[in-house]
Amino acid sequence: MAAEWTKRLAVLAALFLLSSCYIPDKFRAELRLSRYGDFALSYKGDLMWAPILDDYRKGKVDPKDEAERIENIRKDLVRDIAFRKIESRGRGRFSVEYERAGRLGNVQLTALIRRDARMLALRSLENGAIIVAANGLKPSDAQILAELGLTMEGEFRVTTDANVVENNATEVRQFGTNRVYIWKIDNPLSPMPHLVMLRDPDPRRPLPPRASEMKN
């Protein structure tokens, strides 16, 4: 009995952490990042809203309220004008396309999707470093997600000509003067992308090429 209660508390703790969390799935995402801080970020794939997925699992989604709840999730996503497409696939899953570009200031935080619901963050620091980091989970929380049937399959790439001083990419490829850092995400237990680069102060160099222009 005590073991069952402990397990329930662990699930509730994980869901508390995920109470404002979108889960990526079946996705391809790319960040083109110049050594000067210019960036272009794209995401194409699915997003799932974690709390409603758990409610489906528990049979707590009332058919009378289901359409309204899904519409509220869509309204939350549409708040970000970088979404080019948002289509419900039912049961809290949305097929989306997202594109955002800009230039990081000396000290700035920008995120996919938003700061209060971010899956990926780009942070620039006064010392010239730029940190790219996906939100990660503790192994125990990731295991609970896996037990709940929440997958996170996809691929994330960073293409840059910058001086990268730290990364945990699955694979690194050379493409001309650029390097392509590739992360293969298989499940919630996969290492989440992390990369640190040092910015060059000259702001006039163009972005690296798109992944579609490269040979896989």
Short mmCIF file of N, CA, C and O in Angstrom, two decimals, residues 122-196:
data_model
loop_
_atom_site.label_atom_id
_atom_site.label_comp_id
_atom_site.label_asym_id
_atom_site.label_seq_id
_atom_site.Cartn_x
_atom_site.Cartn_y
_atom_site.Cartn_z
N LEU A 122 17.17 30.01 -25.82
CA LEU A 122 18.41 30.61 -26.29
C LEU A 122 18.72 31.76 -25.34
O LEU A 122 17.92 32.68 -25.20
N ARG A 123 19.86 31.69 -24.69
CA ARG A 123 20.21 32.71 -23.70
C ARG A 123 21.58 33.29 -24.03
O ARG A 123 22.56 32.55 -24.18
N SER A 124 21.64 34.62 -24.15
CA SER A 124 22.91 35.30 -24.38
C SER A 124 23.36 35.97 -23.09
O SER A 124 22.54 36.52 -22.34
N LEU A 125 24.67 35.92 -22.83
CA LEU A 125 25.22 36.44 -21.58
C LEU A 125 26.21 37.57 -21.86
O LEU A 125 26.73 37.71 -22.96
N GLU A 126 26.46 38.37 -20.83
CA GLU A 126 27.36 39.52 -20.97
C GLU A 126 28.77 39.11 -21.36
O GLU A 126 29.49 39.88 -22.00
N ASN A 127 29.17 37.91 -21.00
CA ASN A 127 30.54 37.47 -21.31
C ASN A 127 30.70 37.00 -22.76
O ASN A 127 31.76 36.52 -23.14
N GLY A 128 29.63 37.12 -23.57
CA GLY A 128 29.70 36.74 -24.98
C GLY A 128 29.25 35.33 -25.28
O GLY A 128 29.20 34.93 -26.44
N ALA A 129 28.90 34.58 -24.27
CA ALA A 129 28.43 33.21 -24.48
C ALA A 129 26.95 33.21 -24.89
O ALA A 129 26.18 34.07 -24.47
N ILE A 130 26.60 32.25 -25.73
CA ILE A 130 25.20 31.98 -26.06
C ILE A 130 24.94 30.51 -25.74
O ILE A 130 25.68 29.63 -26.19
N ILE A 131 23.92 30.28 -24.95
CA ILE A 131 23.59 28.93 -24.49
C ILE A 131 22.29 28.49 -25.15
O ILE A 131 21.29 29.20 -25.10
N VAL A 132 22.33 27.32 -25.77
CA VAL A 132 21.13 26.70 -26.34
C VAL A 132 20.82 25.47 -25.48
O VAL A 132 21.67 24.59 -25.34
N ALA A 133 19.63 25.43 -24.91
CA ALA A 133 19.32 24.33 -24.01
C ALA A 133 17.84 23.98 -24.07
O ALA A 133 16.98 24.86 -23.97
N ALA A 134 17.56 22.69 -24.24
CA ALA A 134 16.19 22.21 -24.16
C ALA A 134 15.87 21.88 -22.72
O ALA A 134 16.75 21.46 -21.95
N ASN A 135 14.62 22.08 -22.35
CA ASN A 135 14.20 21.74 -20.99
C ASN A 135 14.36 20.24 -20.78
O ASN A 135 13.87 19.44 -21.57
N GLY A 136 15.04 19.88 -19.73
CA GLY A 136 15.24 18.48 -19.42
C GLY A 136 14.47 18.06 -18.19
O GLY A 136 13.94 18.88 -17.45
N LEU A 137 14.40 16.78 -17.97
CA LEU A 137 13.75 16.21 -16.80
C LEU A 137 14.76 15.37 -16.03
O LEU A 137 15.70 14.83 -16.61
N LYS A 138 14.55 15.26 -14.74
CA LYS A 138 15.33 14.30 -13.97
C LYS A 138 15.01 12.90 -14.49
O LYS A 138 13.89 12.64 -14.95
N PRO A 139 15.98 12.00 -14.45
CA PRO A 139 15.73 10.63 -14.95
C PRO A 139 14.48 9.99 -14.35
O PRO A 139 13.73 9.31 -15.05
N SER A 140 14.21 10.25 -13.08
CA SER A 140 13.02 9.66 -12.44
C SER A 140 11.74 10.21 -13.05
O SER A 140 10.78 9.46 -13.30
N ASP A 141 11.73 11.54 -13.35
CA ASP A 141 10.54 12.14 -13.96
C ASP A 141 10.38 11.69 -15.41
O ASP A 141 9.27 11.45 -15.88
N ALA A 142 11.51 11.57 -16.12
CA ALA A 142 11.44 11.10 -17.51
C ALA A 142 10.91 9.68 -17.57
O ALA A 142 10.15 9.32 -18.48
N GLN A 143 11.30 8.85 -16.62
CA GLN A 143 10.82 7.47 -16.59
C GLN A 143 9.32 7.43 -16.36
O GLN A 143 8.60 6.63 -16.96
N ILE A 144 8.81 8.32 -15.52
CA ILE A 144 7.37 8.38 -15.28
C ILE A 144 6.64 8.77 -16.56
O ILE A 144 5.59 8.21 -16.90
N LEU A 145 7.20 9.74 -17.30
CA LEU A 145 6.59 10.12 -18.58
C LEU A 145 6.53 8.93 -19.52
O LEU A 145 5.53 8.70 -20.20
N ALA A 146 7.62 8.17 -19.57
CA ALA A 146 7.65 6.99 -20.43
C ALA A 146 6.57 6.00 -20.01
O ALA A 146 5.89 5.40 -20.85
N GLU A 147 6.38 5.82 -18.70
CA GLU A 147 5.36 4.91 -18.21
C GLU A 147 3.95 5.40 -18.54
O GLU A 147 3.02 4.61 -18.70
N LEU A 148 3.80 6.74 -18.65
CA LEU A 148 2.51 7.31 -19.02
C LEU A 148 2.27 7.23 -20.53
O LEU A 148 1.21 7.62 -21.02
N GLY A 149 3.27 6.77 -21.28
CA GLY A 149 3.11 6.63 -22.73
C GLY A 149 3.36 7.90 -23.50
O GLY A 149 2.93 8.03 -24.65
N LEU A 150 4.07 8.88 -22.91
CA LEU A 150 4.36 10.14 -23.58
C LEU A 150 5.71 10.04 -24.28
O LEU A 150 6.76 10.03 -23.65
N THR A 151 5.71 9.93 -25.60
CA THR A 151 6.96 9.81 -26.35
C THR A 151 7.45 11.19 -26.77
O THR A 151 6.72 12.17 -26.77
N MET A 152 8.72 11.25 -27.11
CA MET A 152 9.34 12.51 -27.54
C MET A 152 10.30 12.22 -28.69
O MET A 152 11.49 12.53 -28.62
N GLU A 153 9.80 11.62 -29.75
CA GLU A 153 10.66 11.22 -30.86
C GLU A 153 10.88 12.38 -31.82
O GLU A 153 9.94 13.08 -32.19
N GLY A 154 12.13 12.57 -32.24
CA GLY A 154 12.39 13.62 -33.21
C GLY A 154 13.87 13.88 -33.40
O GLY A 154 14.72 13.14 -32.90
N GLU A 155 14.15 14.93 -34.15
CA GLU A 155 15.53 15.33 -34.43
C GLU A 155 15.65 16.84 -34.33
O GLU A 155 14.81 17.58 -34.83
N PHE A 156 16.72 17.28 -33.69
CA PHE A 156 17.01 18.71 -33.54
C PHE A 156 18.40 18.97 -34.07
O PHE A 156 19.34 18.21 -33.78
N ARG A 157 18.55 20.05 -34.87
CA ARG A 157 19.85 20.41 -35.44
C ARG A 157 20.18 21.86 -35.13
O ARG A 157 19.31 22.72 -35.17
N VAL A 158 21.45 22.10 -34.86
CA VAL A 158 21.97 23.46 -34.78
C VAL A 158 23.05 23.57 -35.85
O VAL A 158 24.02 22.79 -35.87
N THR A 159 22.88 24.53 -36.76
CA THR A 159 23.88 24.80 -37.79
C THR A 159 24.52 26.15 -37.46
O THR A 159 23.82 27.16 -37.36
N THR A 160 25.83 26.16 -37.31
CA THR A 160 26.49 27.40 -36.89
C THR A 160 27.94 27.43 -37.37
O THR A 160 28.58 26.39 -37.57
N ASP A 161 28.43 28.66 -37.55
CA ASP A 161 29.85 28.87 -37.85
C ASP A 161 30.58 29.40 -36.62
O ASP A 161 31.70 29.88 -36.71
N ALA A 162 29.95 29.31 -35.46
CA ALA A 162 30.49 29.87 -34.24
C ALA A 162 31.52 28.95 -33.60
O ALA A 162 31.65 27.77 -33.95
N ASN A 163 32.21 29.50 -32.63
CA ASN A 163 33.15 28.74 -31.80
C ASN A 163 32.35 28.04 -30.71
O ASN A 163 32.03 28.65 -29.68
N VAL A 164 32.01 26.78 -30.93
CA VAL A 164 31.24 26.01 -29.96
C VAL A 164 32.21 25.40 -28.96
O VAL A 164 33.14 24.67 -29.33
N VAL A 165 31.98 25.69 -27.69
CA VAL A 165 32.91 25.23 -26.65
C VAL A 165 32.34 24.09 -25.82
O VAL A 165 33.06 23.48 -25.02
N GLU A 166 31.05 23.80 -26.02
CA GLU A 166 30.43 22.72 -25.24
C GLU A 166 29.19 22.23 -25.97
O GLU A 166 28.41 23.05 -26.47
N ASN A 167 29.02 20.92 -26.04
CA ASN A 167 27.81 20.38 -26.64
C ASN A 167 27.68 18.91 -26.25
O ASN A 167 28.67 18.26 -25.89
N ASN A 168 26.45 18.39 -26.36
CA ASN A 168 26.21 16.96 -26.11
C ASN A 168 25.50 16.32 -27.30
O ASN A 168 24.66 15.43 -27.13
N ALA A 169 25.82 16.81 -28.51
CA ALA A 169 25.15 16.33 -29.72
C ALA A 169 25.40 14.85 -29.94
O ALA A 169 26.46 14.31 -29.60
N THR A 170 24.41 14.20 -30.57
CA THR A 170 24.56 12.80 -30.97
C THR A 170 25.59 12.65 -32.07
O THR A 170 26.33 11.67 -32.14
N GLU A 171 25.63 13.67 -32.96
CA GLU A 171 26.52 13.62 -34.13
C GLU A 171 26.89 15.04 -34.53
O GLU A 171 26.08 15.97 -34.37
N VAL A 172 28.10 15.23 -35.05
CA VAL A 172 28.54 16.53 -35.55
C VAL A 172 29.08 16.35 -36.96
O VAL A 172 29.91 15.46 -37.21
N ARG A 173 28.59 17.16 -37.90
CA ARG A 173 29.03 17.10 -39.29
C ARG A 173 29.60 18.44 -39.72
O ARG A 173 29.13 19.50 -39.29
N GLN A 174 30.59 18.40 -40.59
CA GLN A 174 31.16 19.61 -41.16
C GLN A 174 30.43 19.92 -42.46
O GLN A 174 30.17 19.04 -43.27
N PHE A 175 30.07 21.20 -42.66
CA PHE A 175 29.46 21.63 -43.91
C PHE A 175 30.07 22.97 -44.28
O PHE A 175 29.63 24.02 -43.81
N GLY A 176 31.11 22.95 -45.12
CA GLY A 176 31.82 24.17 -45.46
C GLY A 176 32.45 24.76 -44.21
O GLY A 176 33.17 24.10 -43.48
N THR A 177 32.14 26.03 -43.97
CA THR A 177 32.67 26.70 -42.77
C THR A 177 31.78 26.49 -41.55
O THR A 177 32.08 27.01 -40.47
N ASN A 178 30.70 25.76 -41.72
CA ASN A 178 29.75 25.53 -40.64
C ASN A 178 29.85 24.11 -40.11
O ASN A 178 30.30 23.20 -40.81
N ARG A 179 29.43 23.94 -38.88
CA ARG A 179 29.24 22.62 -38.30
C ARG A 179 27.76 22.42 -38.01
O ARG A 179 27.05 23.36 -37.63
N VAL A 180 27.31 21.19 -38.21
CA VAL A 180 25.92 20.84 -37.94
C VAL A 180 25.91 19.89 -36.74
O VAL A 180 26.48 18.79 -36.80
N TYR A 181 25.27 20.32 -35.67
CA TYR A 181 25.16 19.51 -34.45
C TYR A 181 23.78 18.87 -34.44
O TYR A 181 22.76 19.56 -34.56
N ILE A 182 23.74 17.55 -34.33
CA ILE A 182 22.50 16.80 -34.49
C ILE A 182 22.20 16.01 -33.23
O ILE A 182 23.07 15.33 -32.69
N TRP A 183 20.96 16.14 -32.79
CA TRP A 183 20.48 15.36 -31.64
C TRP A 183 19.34 14.45 -32.10
O TRP A 183 18.35 14.93 -32.67
N LYS A 184 19.46 13.16 -31.85
CA LYS A 184 18.41 12.19 -32.11
C LYS A 184 17.69 11.94 -30.79
O LYS A 184 18.28 11.42 -29.83
N ILE A 185 16.43 12.32 -30.73
CA ILE A 185 15.63 12.15 -29.52
C ILE A 185 14.72 10.94 -29.71
O ILE A 185 13.88 10.93 -30.62
N ASP A 186 14.89 9.94 -28.89
CA ASP A 186 14.11 8.71 -29.01
C ASP A 186 12.97 8.61 -28.01
O ASP A 186 11.94 7.99 -28.29
N ASN A 187 13.15 9.20 -26.84
CA ASN A 187 12.15 9.08 -25.76
C ASN A 187 12.49 10.09 -24.68
O ASN A 187 13.51 10.78 -24.77
N PRO A 188 11.64 10.21 -23.63
CA PRO A 188 11.91 11.20 -22.58
C PRO A 188 13.22 10.99 -21.85
O PRO A 188 13.69 11.89 -21.16
N LEU A 189 13.81 9.80 -21.96
CA LEU A 189 15.07 9.52 -21.29
C LEU A 189 16.29 9.95 -22.11
O LEU A 189 17.42 9.89 -21.62
N SER A 190 16.08 10.34 -23.37
CA SER A 190 17.20 10.78 -24.22
C SER A 190 17.81 12.07 -23.66
O SER A 190 17.09 12.92 -23.13
N PRO A 191 19.14 12.23 -23.76
CA PRO A 191 19.76 13.50 -23.33
C PRO A 191 19.16 14.67 -24.11
O PRO A 191 19.01 14.61 -25.33
N MET A 192 18.81 15.73 -23.41
CA MET A 192 18.23 16.90 -24.04
C MET A 192 19.34 17.79 -24.61
O MET A 192 20.42 17.90 -24.03
N PRO A 193 19.10 18.44 -25.78
CA PRO A 193 20.13 19.25 -26.44
C PRO A 193 20.69 20.34 -25.53
O PRO A 193 19.96 21.03 -24.82
N HIS A 194 22.01 20.48 -25.60
CA HIS A 194 22.73 21.52 -24.85
C HIS A 194 23.95 21.92 -25.67
O HIS A 194 24.72 21.06 -26.10
N LEU A 195 24.10 23.23 -25.91
CA LEU A 195 25.23 23.73 -26.69
C LEU A 195 25.60 25.12 -26.17
O LEU A 195 24.71 25.93 -25.86
N VAL A 196 26.90 25.38 -26.10
CA VAL A 196 27.40 26.70 -25.68
C VAL A 196 28.38 27.19 -26.74
O VAL A 196 29.31 26.47 -27.12
#
